[in-house]
């Protein structure tokens, strides 16, 4: 075990997969010599060479489209979009092909690629560098949409994503790339894609969240416990799509009160689907309306305002208090 | 230090070997075996006749919309003939004859044009990608495939097909640039058939040729008479050899003509003249190849009739077979297959929903 | 009043707007000489010339991006994506710029453009020609997402969209381009964007839908009335985003039972947001779980199977019966 | 009818007028007024000094990440100097000096680099588009603007800026092609500064020059020494005149160098050598222009010192002013403005939510 930031843990996952499977190839803008603008691929070109860690021209559709061809040939490309806000340049390749080739060929071909992209706010970045639009990908049949929430699960999920036979969109929260360290085992570790995880036990309400929002949500839960004697059950989705609704619908049946926390704009966002599943599967147990604590339906503000846009622990806590009639 | 001309060294040439009258330029005539020449002739005839039959089926409502290939047989066959079987072909959507040459069954084509996903399961071709409908998007896959082949130290090349219209898409540009930067073994085979639905080549781009677009990428480009199978074969072979030798990609522009509708949903009289079409009929790729082969004594009137007959019989058998196959097909529940390698729980639940609906409807039908 | 198909009614809207406002310019693939692959722009180039009705090269990002520039300059471009399944090629222009320039310039600039695109299945088309992915646009702040449901409202909404100061994504259901005719007045008619409409009165349950699904939903409602004595309140959204939840949440408070019908894949689809709004605003009135009758989370099947994918009247009716305990 | 060379008539030239030592080629020297020359010199100095000040502010944490322009002053100023005030400029993100020339205030730049949307409201420039971060995406807007100007029968042109990296994006291709097909009055001004973050020009594309990419579109292209403001001005003026006369777009490649970090988040030592940087320092665009103006007797040591002093005072005043302005700014509720012309009900409700949160927090703060 070594204490690692999420960026280091992701680097470890890539390093080990590169070492043990020669089908794995990294590609993207500045992933090679520069080691990635967030240093997630730092040092990998030195160890594995230009053949395995490929600096590409500046063209996202090119990167995604080329990765599709590589995957069809039998490689396991892990491509990077420098920021998720520039993955739209590749959206047609992802929707028109990555998500469909298995179906189009009725199983003859597959696209085992991973498309990594930093997402979300909180690092004082420029316009287009702080978006959280996982819903676009979650709504696209044929894709998997994975968002880890910390160093250890990031490493394990990235390994699983690389080994997954289907295309995985892998969003990495910039805000936690180096926010804190966690013990990450040197030996191989994987986590199943498509499974959510309970990360805190409680009986008063259920909080459903993922990615960078896990920390403020947990912080709020701890404060509620300390100050208000409210105990929250907290579910970390880890995979946004295909959505594993088993844990949170079960939890809702216990608590009767649910809150969803995400950074993405509220309307037509991931929270809506979580609410829909709750209505479909736990309706008769719900005591109060499900609450959404989310980004707003506006262009993600520039960094001088982002702290008021991104849900924070106080906002989560206040929403919980209100839900429990203590607001 | 003053104003200087920049010397652009990439060579852009134009090539024609067999003219519209079937006269061959002996100096340029490629060396091809008699068998290959005859096989290609047969494949072109099959392409044309199959096209006609598909049109008839479509008019009778027995298949859906499809894109005919008539007029483009030389471009397609001359190009794929230069490939090895284990090379990759990455088609757009108007390469039926070439796909068939590469092993796709006629049945698969018929089923595909009738909205059956099962088309992909009938004699699935190994190293031919499925048809790609989004214009221009498939070229990048060829770059990835070519890159991967080289990475694997396998001497396979990838040939990707696209139209004149496709050259306007951003993906054309990204694919050409990536291929050149990585020196990937890719042949960019443009069938410039003068039209992208109703948009003429002249409104698609202002460049004099499509071949010269190669200059932007530091890549060799060549324009060939796309109705001249010898020229197409020669240029494609040269490009394939270059790619296989590790000397990177080539852009080949085949100047040809779409003699039919864009798809069966299209009415070309809205945008082009009969005269234009007539002019191109005189340049028919099959006609001139037939003349050439006759002069070479490889074909006789009788042999031609025999080929026509065999081709029609082959098509008829495929139509019958496809229509039989379709009778056994149609489980709506298979739409849930192949979305993922393993079906997620939420999808399995949706499948159950549809299964219940179908069972209830069946029961109602049986009861009612 | 003349009886018109939706394609003709849209043509009328374009014709009249072209005639009365010289800022209006149409552009797209095959919209000129060919009159559009669905003939929606038929005859317009003859009447208004190549300057106003512009055949473009085959490049969707080009079309959208150029339209943005035209709109910034003060024109009112109405661009066409030949099929909504190819609008992803332009997704970055739409998200990165059309949706943001008003905000980025703090109101100095605006992008009064309309992006028209045929969507949905039911016309025996090729792959990528039958998708229903309005959620991508509905989830994008800064955009309006409008989907008419018939000739008359299509005409009125398109006029409003053209006059709207903000970018409007305007999806036209292929299945009803020429499925039936309706009286459409010759004189100008508009409909407010951002307002849903009640199209049938009932007290037993609420059906929320839009676009091509309005007809099967209404058909189901009529049959339920005839055969089961069940009376449905039916709401046609007309605008998907920004979502007008006033009518359907009010209706839900009356009926206590709600069903959402759409063609799009279910998960993370528009129905989820409708459910979320119902939970937020009408929770205590809901008697049973809200039901979703939608497309499935698979690649839209080729046409030999699409009738089993797209919701049809029987499926809607059965879901309603079940909801009322008569299934 | 054999293999023939295709004659690509588009002319691609390279142009240099003022060399690195400040020696001018008299035959090519453009006619520019003394006032214009001096104004441009001042603008270049302002660009450089402002850059330095922004770097210092960033290092002190007083602004956020930003992209310096040092080394590219001649490319930028030579280009925009060829525009009329009512022409449009469509920038990428590294054209600060040019934006300022066109009327953007230094305060606006400072605020923009400090994550304040209000930047757009300070002296908003009329016909300059806001900075565009997604690489390559802005060029199409210039095509639409140019097209619209011609449609309006106004003789305005649009000049769009982008880097060497941007030429790889599909949007570069679509913009060039649309502009050429529609003969839109657009100048495509590429600042080839040799790097796209860590990717050198040689890995970005295999073409020998960027200028030759114009050939793909049947468009004139020219390469100029981008550190030579006289050459840039001459080429840009020619392109502007061509566009204004209705003779369509031009690609101008300015060969220059980014002498600083990509942005303040970047560490160039990871990917390029000190020697390379030193080599380019010898070609500094301001230095050689200064020499030229001294030789022309337009500048003296004293005058230079005066300009430096005035520029620094202007920057200091702007920094003070911007920091004052920022104190009065910061109502979080303004994030809901300008999403739409009219705020939809659902958004107004969200605004109320945040307002309530802020009020409660304020009260708590006040109470606590
Ligand atoms: C991205 C995309 N945009 C639009 C279409 C609709 N469409 C299908 S074929 C076609 C024209 C293609 O022209 P070209 O590339 O010359 O090929 P051809 O049809 O002539 O073989 C168009 C516009 C599409 N399939 N994909
Ligand atoms: C579409 C897109 N992809 C990636 C980025 C991240 N990025 C910002 S600047 C840059 C390099 C740009 O290089 P170039 O076009 O040469 O301009 P320069 O920075 O040299 O001025 C990259 C990759 C972006 N802003 N937009
Ligand atoms: Mg064509
Ligand atoms: Mg650069």
mmCIF file of C-alpha atoms in Angstrom, chain B residues 9-188:
data_model
loop_
_atom_site.group_PDB
_atom_site.id
_atom_site.type_symbol
_atom_site.label_atom_id
_atom_site.label_comp_id
_atom_site.label_asym_id
_atom_site.label_seq_id
_atom_site.Cartn_x
_atom_site.Cartn_y
_atom_site.Cartn_z
ATOM 1 C CA UNK B 9 6.804 18.422 -53.958
ATOM 2 C CA UNK B 10 3.939 16.015 -53.366
ATOM 3 C CA UNK B 11 3.204 14.582 -56.757
ATOM 4 C CA UNK B 12 -0.310 14.805 -58.057
ATOM 5 C CA UNK B 13 -0.903 12.928 -61.276
ATOM 6 C CA UNK B 14 -3.819 11.838 -63.354
ATOM 7 C CA UNK B 15 -4.001 8.386 -64.903
ATOM 8 C CA UNK B 16 -6.039 6.790 -67.663
ATOM 9 C CA UNK B 17 -5.185 3.517 -69.406
ATOM 10 C CA UNK B 18 -8.294 2.157 -71.065
ATOM 11 C CA UNK B 19 -10.323 4.811 -72.813
ATOM 12 C CA UNK B 20 -14.076 4.996 -73.253
ATOM 13 C CA UNK B 21 -13.835 3.120 -76.528
ATOM 14 C CA UNK B 22 -11.892 0.269 -74.968
ATOM 15 C CA UNK B 23 -8.560 1.308 -76.458
ATOM 16 C CA UNK B 24 -5.687 0.507 -74.135
ATOM 17 C CA UNK B 25 -2.457 2.440 -73.624
ATOM 18 C CA UNK B 26 0.016 -0.412 -74.037
ATOM 19 C CA UNK B 27 2.788 1.356 -72.163
ATOM 20 C CA UNK B 28 0.667 1.584 -69.046
ATOM 21 C CA UNK B 29 -1.253 -1.672 -69.250
ATOM 22 C CA UNK B 30 -0.929 -3.425 -65.892
ATOM 23 C CA UNK B 31 0.115 -7.027 -65.724
ATOM 24 C CA UNK B 32 -2.916 -8.985 -64.578
ATOM 25 C CA UNK B 33 -3.648 -12.664 -65.057
ATOM 26 C CA UNK B 34 -6.377 -13.700 -67.458
ATOM 27 C CA UNK B 35 -8.207 -15.291 -64.585
ATOM 28 C CA UNK B 36 -8.160 -12.090 -62.554
ATOM 29 C CA UNK B 37 -9.387 -10.082 -65.523
ATOM 30 C CA UNK B 38 -12.261 -12.487 -66.087
ATOM 31 C CA UNK B 39 -13.111 -12.671 -62.400
ATOM 32 C CA UNK B 40 -13.258 -8.908 -62.268
ATOM 33 C CA UNK B 41 -15.435 -8.761 -65.341
ATOM 34 C CA UNK B 42 -17.830 -11.228 -63.798
ATOM 35 C CA UNK B 43 -17.866 -9.297 -60.530
ATOM 36 C CA UNK B 44 -18.704 -6.099 -62.382
ATOM 37 C CA UNK B 45 -21.541 -7.762 -64.246
ATOM 38 C CA UNK B 46 -22.779 -9.276 -61.010
ATOM 39 C CA UNK B 47 -22.638 -5.853 -59.405
ATOM 40 C CA UNK B 48 -24.679 -4.299 -62.195
ATOM 41 C CA UNK B 49 -27.285 -7.035 -62.430
ATOM 42 C CA UNK B 50 -27.654 -7.327 -58.670
ATOM 43 C CA UNK B 51 -28.211 -3.595 -58.551
ATOM 44 C CA UNK B 52 -30.959 -3.897 -61.134
ATOM 45 C CA UNK B 53 -32.574 -6.711 -59.237
ATOM 46 C CA UNK B 54 -32.441 -4.816 -55.954
ATOM 47 C CA UNK B 55 -34.081 -1.863 -57.667
ATOM 48 C CA UNK B 56 -36.878 -4.106 -58.873
ATOM 49 C CA UNK B 57 -37.301 -5.626 -55.416
ATOM 50 C CA UNK B 58 -37.432 -2.167 -53.901
ATOM 51 C CA UNK B 59 -40.058 -0.988 -56.371
ATOM 52 C CA UNK B 60 -42.098 -4.064 -55.456
ATOM 53 C CA UNK B 61 -41.793 -3.236 -51.776
ATOM 54 C CA UNK B 62 -39.805 -6.371 -51.062
ATOM 55 C CA UNK B 63 -36.819 -4.478 -49.678
ATOM 56 C CA UNK B 64 -36.354 -0.972 -48.283
ATOM 57 C CA UNK B 65 -34.351 2.016 -49.470
ATOM 58 C CA UNK B 66 -30.882 1.242 -50.806
ATOM 59 C CA UNK B 67 -28.062 2.989 -52.696
ATOM 60 C CA UNK B 68 -27.431 1.627 -56.224
ATOM 61 C CA UNK B 69 -23.887 1.365 -57.551
ATOM 62 C CA UNK B 70 -24.416 1.418 -61.321
ATOM 63 C CA UNK B 71 -21.579 3.184 -63.101
ATOM 64 C CA UNK B 72 -19.092 2.731 -60.295
ATOM 65 C CA UNK B 73 -18.187 -0.911 -60.871
ATOM 66 C CA UNK B 74 -14.690 -0.207 -62.182
ATOM 67 C CA UNK B 75 -13.796 2.097 -59.298
ATOM 68 C CA UNK B 76 -14.868 -0.468 -56.773
ATOM 69 C CA UNK B 77 -13.552 -3.618 -58.382
ATOM 70 C CA UNK B 78 -10.275 -2.135 -59.573
ATOM 71 C CA UNK B 79 -9.619 -0.975 -56.039
ATOM 72 C CA UNK B 80 -10.446 -4.072 -54.018
ATOM 73 C CA UNK B 81 -8.727 -6.296 -56.542
ATOM 74 C CA UNK B 82 -5.485 -4.743 -55.354
ATOM 75 C CA UNK B 83 -6.071 -5.995 -51.820
ATOM 76 C CA UNK B 84 -5.126 -9.274 -50.248
ATOM 77 C CA UNK B 85 -7.894 -11.166 -48.558
ATOM 78 C CA UNK B 86 -6.465 -10.398 -45.133
ATOM 79 C CA UNK B 87 -6.194 -6.704 -45.830
ATOM 80 C CA UNK B 88 -9.021 -4.606 -44.437
ATOM 81 C CA UNK B 89 -11.741 -2.920 -46.396
ATOM 82 C CA UNK B 90 -13.586 -0.094 -44.647
ATOM 83 C CA UNK B 91 -16.574 0.776 -46.816
ATOM 84 C CA UNK B 92 -19.048 3.613 -46.835
ATOM 85 C CA UNK B 93 -22.459 2.447 -48.090
ATOM 86 C CA UNK B 94 -22.227 2.309 -51.885
ATOM 87 C CA UNK B 95 -19.647 -0.464 -52.334
ATOM 88 C CA UNK B 96 -21.899 -3.459 -52.720
ATOM 89 C CA UNK B 97 -19.972 -5.037 -55.591
ATOM 90 C CA UNK B 98 -16.712 -4.659 -53.740
ATOM 91 C CA UNK B 99 -18.163 -6.054 -50.535
ATOM 92 C CA UNK B 100 -19.434 -9.072 -52.439
ATOM 93 C CA UNK B 101 -15.987 -9.575 -53.974
ATOM 94 C CA UNK B 102 -14.606 -9.568 -50.447
ATOM 95 C CA UNK B 103 -16.982 -12.313 -49.363
ATOM 96 C CA UNK B 104 -20.209 -10.664 -48.293
ATOM 97 C CA UNK B 105 -23.105 -12.799 -49.470
ATOM 98 C CA UNK B 106 -25.861 -11.429 -51.665
ATOM 99 C CA UNK B 107 -28.299 -12.671 -49.045
ATOM 100 C CA UNK B 108 -26.660 -10.475 -46.473
ATOM 101 C CA UNK B 109 -27.040 -7.478 -48.766
ATOM 102 C CA UNK B 110 -30.714 -8.227 -49.363
ATOM 103 C CA UNK B 111 -31.409 -8.659 -45.672
ATOM 104 C CA UNK B 112 -29.473 -5.556 -44.797
ATOM 105 C CA UNK B 113 -31.508 -3.577 -47.283
ATOM 106 C CA UNK B 114 -34.618 -4.983 -45.712
ATOM 107 C CA UNK B 115 -33.902 -3.671 -42.250
ATOM 108 C CA UNK B 116 -32.728 -6.958 -40.765
ATOM 109 C CA UNK B 117 -29.815 -6.758 -38.366
ATOM 110 C CA UNK B 118 -29.297 -10.473 -39.006
ATOM 111 C CA UNK B 119 -27.653 -9.477 -42.270
ATOM 112 C CA UNK B 120 -24.450 -9.228 -40.295
ATOM 113 C CA UNK B 121 -24.591 -12.891 -39.328
ATOM 114 C CA UNK B 122 -24.782 -14.416 -42.796
ATOM 115 C CA UNK B 123 -21.309 -15.336 -44.009
ATOM 116 C CA UNK B 124 -19.787 -12.523 -41.997
ATOM 117 C CA UNK B 125 -16.719 -11.275 -43.828
ATOM 118 C CA UNK B 126 -13.566 -11.350 -41.763
ATOM 119 C CA UNK B 127 -11.696 -8.204 -42.576
ATOM 120 C CA UNK B 128 -14.410 -6.092 -44.129
ATOM 121 C CA UNK B 129 -16.103 -3.560 -41.857
ATOM 122 C CA UNK B 130 -19.878 -3.245 -41.901
ATOM 123 C CA UNK B 131 -21.462 -0.567 -44.048
ATOM 124 C CA UNK B 132 -21.091 2.872 -42.464
ATOM 125 C CA UNK B 133 -23.917 5.309 -43.054
ATOM 126 C CA UNK B 134 -22.624 8.532 -41.448
ATOM 127 C CA UNK B 135 -20.770 10.120 -44.317
ATOM 128 C CA UNK B 136 -17.009 10.332 -43.861
ATOM 129 C CA UNK B 137 -16.974 8.844 -40.387
ATOM 130 C CA UNK B 138 -15.516 5.469 -41.347
ATOM 131 C CA UNK B 139 -12.187 6.698 -42.690
ATOM 132 C CA UNK B 140 -10.765 7.150 -39.211
ATOM 133 C CA UNK B 141 -11.454 3.514 -38.461
ATOM 134 C CA UNK B 142 -9.208 2.567 -41.342
ATOM 135 C CA UNK B 143 -6.467 4.686 -39.840
ATOM 136 C CA UNK B 144 -6.851 2.898 -36.510
ATOM 137 C CA UNK B 145 -6.859 -0.465 -38.219
ATOM 138 C CA UNK B 146 -3.816 0.381 -40.291
ATOM 139 C CA UNK B 147 -2.024 1.722 -37.248
ATOM 140 C CA UNK B 148 -2.857 -1.424 -35.289
ATOM 141 C CA UNK B 149 -1.637 -3.695 -38.088
ATOM 142 C CA UNK B 150 1.696 -1.950 -38.080
ATOM 143 C CA UNK B 151 1.828 -2.053 -34.311
ATOM 144 C CA UNK B 152 1.284 -5.801 -34.586
ATOM 145 C CA UNK B 153 4.012 -5.972 -37.224
ATOM 146 C CA UNK B 154 1.515 -7.491 -39.646
ATOM 147 C CA UNK B 155 1.839 -6.309 -43.219
ATOM 148 C CA UNK B 156 -1.867 -5.732 -43.742
ATOM 149 C CA UNK B 157 -3.199 -2.520 -45.174
ATOM 150 C CA UNK B 158 -6.584 -0.844 -44.844
ATOM 151 C CA UNK B 159 -8.496 0.605 -47.784
ATOM 152 C CA UNK B 160 -11.345 2.932 -47.034
ATOM 153 C CA UNK B 161 -14.010 4.071 -49.475
ATOM 154 C CA UNK B 162 -15.883 7.358 -49.555
ATOM 155 C CA UNK B 163 -17.555 9.732 -51.962
ATOM 156 C CA UNK B 164 -16.847 13.209 -53.234
ATOM 157 C CA UNK B 165 -19.335 14.560 -50.714
ATOM 158 C CA UNK B 166 -17.514 12.899 -47.855
ATOM 159 C CA UNK B 167 -14.403 14.974 -48.522
ATOM 160 C CA UNK B 168 -16.228 17.950 -46.990
ATOM 161 C CA UNK B 169 -16.639 16.317 -43.594
ATOM 162 C CA UNK B 170 -14.210 17.187 -40.830
ATOM 163 C CA UNK B 171 -13.551 13.491 -40.363
ATOM 164 C CA UNK B 172 -12.055 13.217 -43.846
ATOM 165 C CA UNK B 173 -9.526 15.841 -42.811
ATOM 166 C CA UNK B 174 -8.737 14.277 -39.459
ATOM 167 C CA UNK B 175 -8.349 10.842 -41.015
ATOM 168 C CA UNK B 176 -6.045 12.066 -43.786
ATOM 169 C CA UNK B 177 -3.955 14.030 -41.311
ATOM 170 C CA UNK B 178 -3.673 11.216 -38.781
ATOM 171 C CA UNK B 179 -2.791 8.707 -41.485
ATOM 172 C CA UNK B 180 -0.054 10.955 -42.843
ATOM 173 C CA UNK B 181 1.377 11.886 -39.443
ATOM 174 C CA UNK B 182 1.476 8.242 -38.357
ATOM 175 C CA UNK B 183 2.382 7.003 -41.856
ATOM 176 C CA UNK B 184 -0.358 4.427 -41.458
ATOM 177 C CA UNK B 185 -0.835 1.841 -44.213
ATOM 178 C CA UNK B 186 -4.100 3.254 -45.516
ATOM 179 C CA UNK B 187 -5.500 3.772 -48.993
ATOM 180 C CA UNK B 188 -8.073 6.544 -49.197
#
